[in-house]
PDB file of C-alpha atoms in Angstrom:
ATOM      1  CA  MET A   8       2.936  20.884  39.764  1.00  0.00           C
ATOM      2  CA  ALA A   9       4.318  22.698  36.880  1.00  0.00           C
ATOM      3  CA  LEU A  10       6.855  20.990  34.429  1.00  0.00           C
ATOM      4  CA  GLU A  11      10.522  22.331  36.136  1.00  0.00           C
ATOM      5  CA  THR A  12      13.281  22.485  33.857  1.00  0.00           C
ATOM      6  CA  ALA A  13      15.710  20.717  36.104  1.00  0.00           C
ATOM      7  CA  TYR A  14      12.923  17.456  36.064  1.00  0.00           C
ATOM      8  CA  ILE A  15      12.967  17.124  32.273  1.00  0.00           C
ATOM      9  CA  GLN A  16      16.354  16.973  32.870  1.00  0.00           C
ATOM     10  CA  GLU A  17      16.150  14.564  35.452  1.00  0.00           C
ATOM     11  CA  LYS A  18      14.048  12.240  33.228  1.00  0.00           C
ATOM     12  CA  LEU A  19      15.909  12.126  29.927  1.00  0.00           C
ATOM     13  CA  SER A  20      19.331  12.052  31.706  1.00  0.00           C
ATOM     14  CA  GLN A  21      17.906   8.709  33.442  1.00  0.00           C
ATOM     15  CA  LYS A  22      16.208   7.457  30.367  1.00  0.00           C
ATOM     16  CA  PHE A  23      19.535   8.615  27.743  1.00  0.00           C
ATOM     17  CA  GLY A  24      22.633   8.728  29.948  1.00  0.00           C
ATOM     18  CA  ASN A  25      25.175  10.535  27.872  1.00  0.00           C
ATOM     19  CA  HIS A  26      23.625  10.674  24.623  1.00  0.00           C
ATOM     20  CA  VAL A  27      21.655  13.829  25.983  1.00  0.00           C
ATOM     21  CA  LEU A  28      23.407  17.017  27.097  1.00  0.00           C
ATOM     22  CA  ASN A  29      24.599  20.468  26.732  1.00  0.00           C
ATOM     23  CA  PHE A  30      21.026  21.128  28.904  1.00  0.00           C
ATOM     24  CA  GLU A  31      20.924  25.138  28.849  1.00  0.00           C
ATOM     25  CA  MET A  32      18.193  27.959  28.895  1.00  0.00           C
ATOM     26  CA  GLN A  33      18.607  30.003  25.542  1.00  0.00           C
ATOM     27  CA  ARG A  34      16.030  33.246  25.271  1.00  0.00           C
ATOM     28  CA  ASP A  35      13.875  31.433  27.871  1.00  0.00           C
ATOM     29  CA  VAL A  36      13.385  28.160  26.151  1.00  0.00           C
ATOM     30  CA  PHE A  37      14.740  25.242  27.630  1.00  0.00           C
ATOM     31  CA  SER A  38      17.598  23.439  25.189  1.00  0.00           C
ATOM     32  CA  PHE A  39      19.282  20.396  25.061  1.00  0.00           C
ATOM     33  CA  GLU A  40      21.219  18.431  22.210  1.00  0.00           C
ATOM     34  CA  ALA A  41      20.861  14.379  21.576  1.00  0.00           C
ATOM     35  CA  THR A  42      22.978  12.481  19.693  1.00  0.00           C
ATOM     36  CA  SER A  43      21.645  11.880  15.624  1.00  0.00           C
ATOM     37  CA  GLU A  44      21.564   8.121  16.736  1.00  0.00           C
ATOM     38  CA  THR A  45      18.768   8.851  19.447  1.00  0.00           C
ATOM     39  CA  ILE A  46      16.887  11.965  18.166  1.00  0.00           C
ATOM     40  CA  HIS A  47      14.081   9.861  17.008  1.00  0.00           C
ATOM     41  CA  GLU A  48      14.137   8.157  20.514  1.00  0.00           C
ATOM     42  CA  VAL A  49      14.290  11.244  22.675  1.00  0.00           C
ATOM     43  CA  ILE A  50      11.324  13.087  20.837  1.00  0.00           C
ATOM     44  CA  GLN A  51       9.119   9.847  21.189  1.00  0.00           C
ATOM     45  CA  PHE A  52      10.129   9.814  24.575  1.00  0.00           C
ATOM     46  CA  LEU A  53       9.033  13.554  24.943  1.00  0.00           C
ATOM     47  CA  LYS A  54       5.904  12.944  23.218  1.00  0.00           C
ATOM     48  CA  GLU A  55       4.706   9.767  25.077  1.00  0.00           C
ATOM     49  CA  ASN A  56       5.705  10.389  28.922  1.00  0.00           C
ATOM     50  CA  GLN A  57       3.204  11.262  30.431  1.00  0.00           C
ATOM     51  CA  ASP A  58       4.709  13.083  32.839  1.00  0.00           C
ATOM     52  CA  LEU A  59       6.319  15.203  29.975  1.00  0.00           C
ATOM     53  CA  ASN A  60       3.581  15.197  27.197  1.00  0.00           C
ATOM     54  CA  PHE A  61       5.301  17.356  24.452  1.00  0.00           C
ATOM     55  CA  HIS A  62       2.584  16.579  22.157  1.00  0.00           C
ATOM     56  CA  PHE A  63       2.978  19.605  19.684  1.00  0.00           C
ATOM     57  CA  LEU A  64       5.982  20.284  17.002  1.00  0.00           C
ATOM     58  CA  THR A  65       6.428  23.613  16.798  1.00  0.00           C
ATOM     59  CA  ASP A  66       9.040  23.343  14.135  1.00  0.00           C
ATOM     60  CA  LEU A  67      11.817  21.591  12.726  1.00  0.00           C
ATOM     61  CA  CYS A  68      14.699  22.988  10.662  1.00  0.00           C
ATOM     62  CA  GLY A  69      18.066  22.751   9.876  1.00  0.00           C
ATOM     63  CA  VAL A  70      21.390  25.527  10.601  1.00  0.00           C
ATOM     64  CA  HIS A  71      24.639  24.818   8.559  1.00  0.00           C
ATOM     65  CA  PHE A  72      28.037  25.841  10.604  1.00  0.00           C
ATOM     66  CA  PRO A  73      31.224  25.909   7.613  1.00  0.00           C
ATOM     67  CA  ASP A  74      33.352  26.534  10.515  1.00  0.00           C
ATOM     68  CA  ASN A  75      32.510  23.611  12.697  1.00  0.00           C
ATOM     69  CA  ASP A  76      34.667  20.279  12.581  1.00  0.00           C
ATOM     70  CA  ASP A  77      33.176  18.010   9.914  1.00  0.00           C
ATOM     71  CA  ASP A  78      30.984  15.503  12.626  1.00  0.00           C
ATOM     72  CA  HIS A  79      29.144  18.910  13.537  1.00  0.00           C
ATOM     73  CA  GLN A  80      28.283  20.866  10.716  1.00  0.00           C
ATOM     74  CA  PHE A  81      24.670  20.622  10.324  1.00  0.00           C
ATOM     75  CA  GLU A  82      22.210  20.593  12.931  1.00  0.00           C
ATOM     76  CA  VAL A  83      18.517  20.060  12.722  1.00  0.00           C
ATOM     77  CA  VAL A  84      16.448  21.401  15.540  1.00  0.00           C
ATOM     78  CA  TYR A  85      13.216  20.487  16.868  1.00  0.00           C
ATOM     79  CA  HIS A  86      11.002  22.822  18.821  1.00  0.00           C
ATOM     80  CA  LEU A  87       8.092  20.667  21.051  1.00  0.00           C
ATOM     81  CA  HIS A  88       5.200  22.311  23.139  1.00  0.00           C
ATOM     82  CA  ASN A  89       3.712  20.966  26.028  1.00  0.00           C
ATOM     83  CA  TRP A  90       0.390  22.788  25.673  1.00  0.00           C
ATOM     84  CA  VAL A  91      -1.230  21.469  29.030  1.00  0.00           C
ATOM     85  CA  GLU A  92       1.844  22.887  31.086  1.00  0.00           C
ATOM     86  CA  ASN A  93       2.346  25.615  27.866  1.00  0.00           C
ATOM     87  CA  VAL A  94       6.585  24.758  28.079  1.00  0.00           C
ATOM     88  CA  ARG A  95       8.643  25.013  24.924  1.00  0.00           C
ATOM     89  CA  ILE A  96      11.582  22.840  25.064  1.00  0.00           C
ATOM     90  CA  ARG A  97      14.216  23.054  21.706  1.00  0.00           C
ATOM     91  CA  VAL A  98      15.976  20.042  20.983  1.00  0.00           C
ATOM     92  CA  ARG A  99      19.098  19.399  18.776  1.00  0.00           C
ATOM     93  CA  THR A 100      21.274  16.942  16.772  1.00  0.00           C
ATOM     94  CA  PHE A 101      24.218  17.664  15.312  1.00  0.00           C
ATOM     95  CA  LEU A 102      25.232  15.555  11.698  1.00  0.00           C
ATOM     96  CA  SER A 103      28.629  14.925   9.873  1.00  0.00           C
ATOM     97  CA  ASN A 104      29.618  16.760   6.738  1.00  0.00           C
ATOM     98  CA  GLU A 105      30.272  13.465   5.083  1.00  0.00           C
ATOM     99  CA  ASN A 106      26.666  12.441   5.428  1.00  0.00           C
ATOM    100  CA  PRO A 107      23.921  14.645   6.944  1.00  0.00           C
ATOM    101  CA  GLU A 108      21.562  12.068   7.814  1.00  0.00           C
ATOM    102  CA  VAL A 109      18.786  11.700  10.744  1.00  0.00           C
ATOM    103  CA  ASP A 110      15.824   9.524  11.105  1.00  0.00           C
ATOM    104  CA  SER A 111      12.452  11.238  10.428  1.00  0.00           C
ATOM    105  CA  ILE A 112       9.808  11.538  12.735  1.00  0.00           C
ATOM    106  CA  THR A 113       7.005  11.309  10.366  1.00  0.00           C
ATOM    107  CA  ASP A 114       6.021   8.334  12.518  1.00  0.00           C
ATOM    108  CA  LEU A 115       5.591  10.572  15.579  1.00  0.00           C
ATOM    109  CA  PHE A 116       4.360  13.862  13.867  1.00  0.00           C
ATOM    110  CA  LEU A 117       2.546  14.397  10.914  1.00  0.00           C
ATOM    111  CA  CYS A 118       3.247  17.645  10.490  1.00  0.00           C
ATOM    112  CA  ALA A 119       7.320  17.209  10.262  1.00  0.00           C
ATOM    113  CA  ASN A 120       6.532  15.482   6.974  1.00  0.00           C
ATOM    114  CA  TRP A 121       6.908  19.381   5.026  1.00  0.00           C
ATOM    115  CA  MET A 122       9.454  20.197   7.130  1.00  0.00           C
ATOM    116  CA  GLU A 123      11.841  17.647   7.056  1.00  0.00           C
ATOM    117  CA  ARG A 124      11.013  18.010   3.048  1.00  0.00           C
ATOM    118  CA  GLU A 125      12.192  22.359   3.804  1.00  0.00           C
ATOM    119  CA  THR A 126      14.818  20.520   5.659  1.00  0.00           C
ATOM    120  CA  TYR A 127      16.364  18.618   3.013  1.00  0.00           C
ATOM    121  CA  ASP A 128      15.459  21.077  -0.153  1.00  0.00           C
ATOM    122  CA  PHE A 129      17.509  23.806   1.422  1.00  0.00           C
ATOM    123  CA  TYR A 130      19.983  21.884   3.166  1.00  0.00           C
ATOM    124  CA  GLY A 131      20.509  18.372   2.141  1.00  0.00           C
ATOM    125  CA  ILE A 132      19.735  17.078   5.165  1.00  0.00           C
ATOM    126  CA  THR A 133      18.044  13.288   4.507  1.00  0.00           C
ATOM    127  CA  PHE A 134      15.925  12.036   6.979  1.00  0.00           C
ATOM    128  CA  LYS A 135      15.686   8.337   7.051  1.00  0.00           C
ATOM    129  CA  GLY A 136      12.002   6.510   6.858  1.00  0.00           C
ATOM    130  CA  HIS A 137      10.283   9.692   5.528  1.00  0.00           C
ATOM    131  CA  PRO A 138       7.526   8.758   2.981  1.00  0.00           C
ATOM    132  CA  GLN A 139       8.105  11.095   0.082  1.00  0.00           C
ATOM    133  CA  LEU A 140      11.782  12.725   0.504  1.00  0.00           C
ATOM    134  CA  LYS A 141      11.838  15.264  -2.318  1.00  0.00           C
ATOM    135  CA  ARG A 142      11.901  18.852  -2.969  1.00  0.00           C
ATOM    136  CA  ILE A 143       9.573  20.895  -1.868  1.00  0.00           C
ATOM    137  CA  LEU A 144      10.230  24.518  -2.795  1.00  0.00           C
ATOM    138  CA  ASN A 145      13.078  24.501  -5.208  1.00  0.00           C
ATOM    139  CA  MET A 146      12.798  23.230  -8.769  1.00  0.00           C
ATOM    140  CA  ASP A 147      13.908  19.119  -8.775  1.00  0.00           C
ATOM    141  CA  GLU A 148      16.464  19.656 -11.449  1.00  0.00           C
ATOM    142  CA  MET A 149      18.944  21.877  -8.854  1.00  0.00           C
ATOM    143  CA  VAL A 150      22.033  20.017  -7.762  1.00  0.00           C
ATOM    144  CA  SER A 151      23.067  22.072  -4.583  1.00  0.00           C
ATOM    145  CA  PHE A 152      21.125  23.142  -1.747  1.00  0.00           C
ATOM    146  CA  PRO A 153      20.780  26.520  -0.838  1.00  0.00           C
ATOM    147  CA  MET A 154      20.938  27.479   2.426  1.00  0.00           C
ATOM    148  CA  ARG A 155      24.302  26.036   2.560  1.00  0.00           C
ATOM    149  CA  LYS A 156      26.682  28.368   3.664  1.00  0.00           C
ATOM    150  CA  GLU A 157      29.555  27.028   0.601  1.00  0.00           C
ATOM    151  CA  PHE A 158      29.261  30.051  -1.849  1.00  0.00           C
ATOM    152  CA  PRO A 159      30.710  33.496  -0.994  1.00  0.00           C
ATOM    153  CA  MET A 160      27.778  36.279  -0.114  1.00  0.00           C
ATOM    154  CA  GLU A 161      28.743  38.505  -3.347  1.00  0.00           C
ATOM    155  CA  ASP A 162      29.982  37.649  -6.831  1.00  0.00           C
ATOM    156  CA  SER A 163      33.633  38.968  -7.281  1.00  0.00           C
ATOM    157  CA  GLY A 164      32.795  39.333 -10.770  1.00  0.00           C
ATOM    158  CA  ARG A 165      30.089  41.790 -10.290  1.00  0.00           C
ATOM    159  CA  THR A 166      30.553  45.391 -11.604  1.00  0.00           C
ATOM    160  CA  ASP A 167      26.952  46.650 -10.767  1.00  0.00           C
ATOM    161  CA  LYS A 168      28.136  46.947  -7.005  1.00  0.00           C
ATOM    162  CA  ASP A 169      31.456  48.878  -7.978  1.00  0.00           C
ATOM    163  CA  ASP A 170      31.897  51.476  -5.228  1.00  0.00           C
ATOM    164  CA  ARG A 171      33.413  53.518  -7.970  1.00  0.00           C
ATOM    165  CA  PHE A 172      29.511  53.906  -9.314  1.00  0.00           C
ATOM    166  CA  PHE A 173      28.310  54.777  -5.948  1.00  0.00           C
ATOM    167  CA  GLY A 174      31.203  57.670  -5.409  1.00  0.00           C
ATOM    168  CA  ARG A 175      32.720  55.204  -3.017  1.00  0.00           C
ATOM    169  CA  THR A 176      36.472  55.669  -3.742  1.00  0.00           C
ATOM    170  CA  VAL A 177      39.805  56.216  -1.634  1.00  0.00           C
ATOM    171  CA  ALA A 178      39.689  59.750  -2.736  1.00  0.00           C
ATOM    172  CA  ASN A 179      36.383  60.352  -1.344  1.00  0.00           C
ATOM    173  CA  THR A 180      35.731  58.250   1.880  1.00  0.00           C
ATOM    174  CA  ASN A 181      38.759  59.878   4.047  1.00  0.00           C
ATOM    175  CA  LYS A 182      36.685  63.210   4.358  1.00  0.00           C
TER     176      LYS A 182
END
């Protein structure tokens, strides 16, 4: 019997109730949201439950949504794969702007170590219980997190991108 999305949703809803929500298909991948307080338990259940067998962590990354409310500013996305049934799943959890913090899953997947460090390095999301949470690609001296959308895309003081230097003026753009 193939692993059906309705069955996955039923197992998760029975075990976690209101802590798992927003089940949907997104680009042919079954996706859902879990509360940040239960994300570790949910991923452990997906991995260890004999009927589900999501034994492979494909990816873990962060996303910043500056236009969301304060409780949904940051998201951690986990992509898991069941190799036996060849089924992929996406699990998302939202974190607050005030305290972007979530439990580490390095005790479940060793490969999460570097993925969590990279997410911390670029978004400032803290993974509680991580064995060595420090910057992995950026300099240790950095005080900002470069993937956060807190700054304008362009430096308004730059003159090398001034339209006048490229022939783009009001006089010639209407032609």
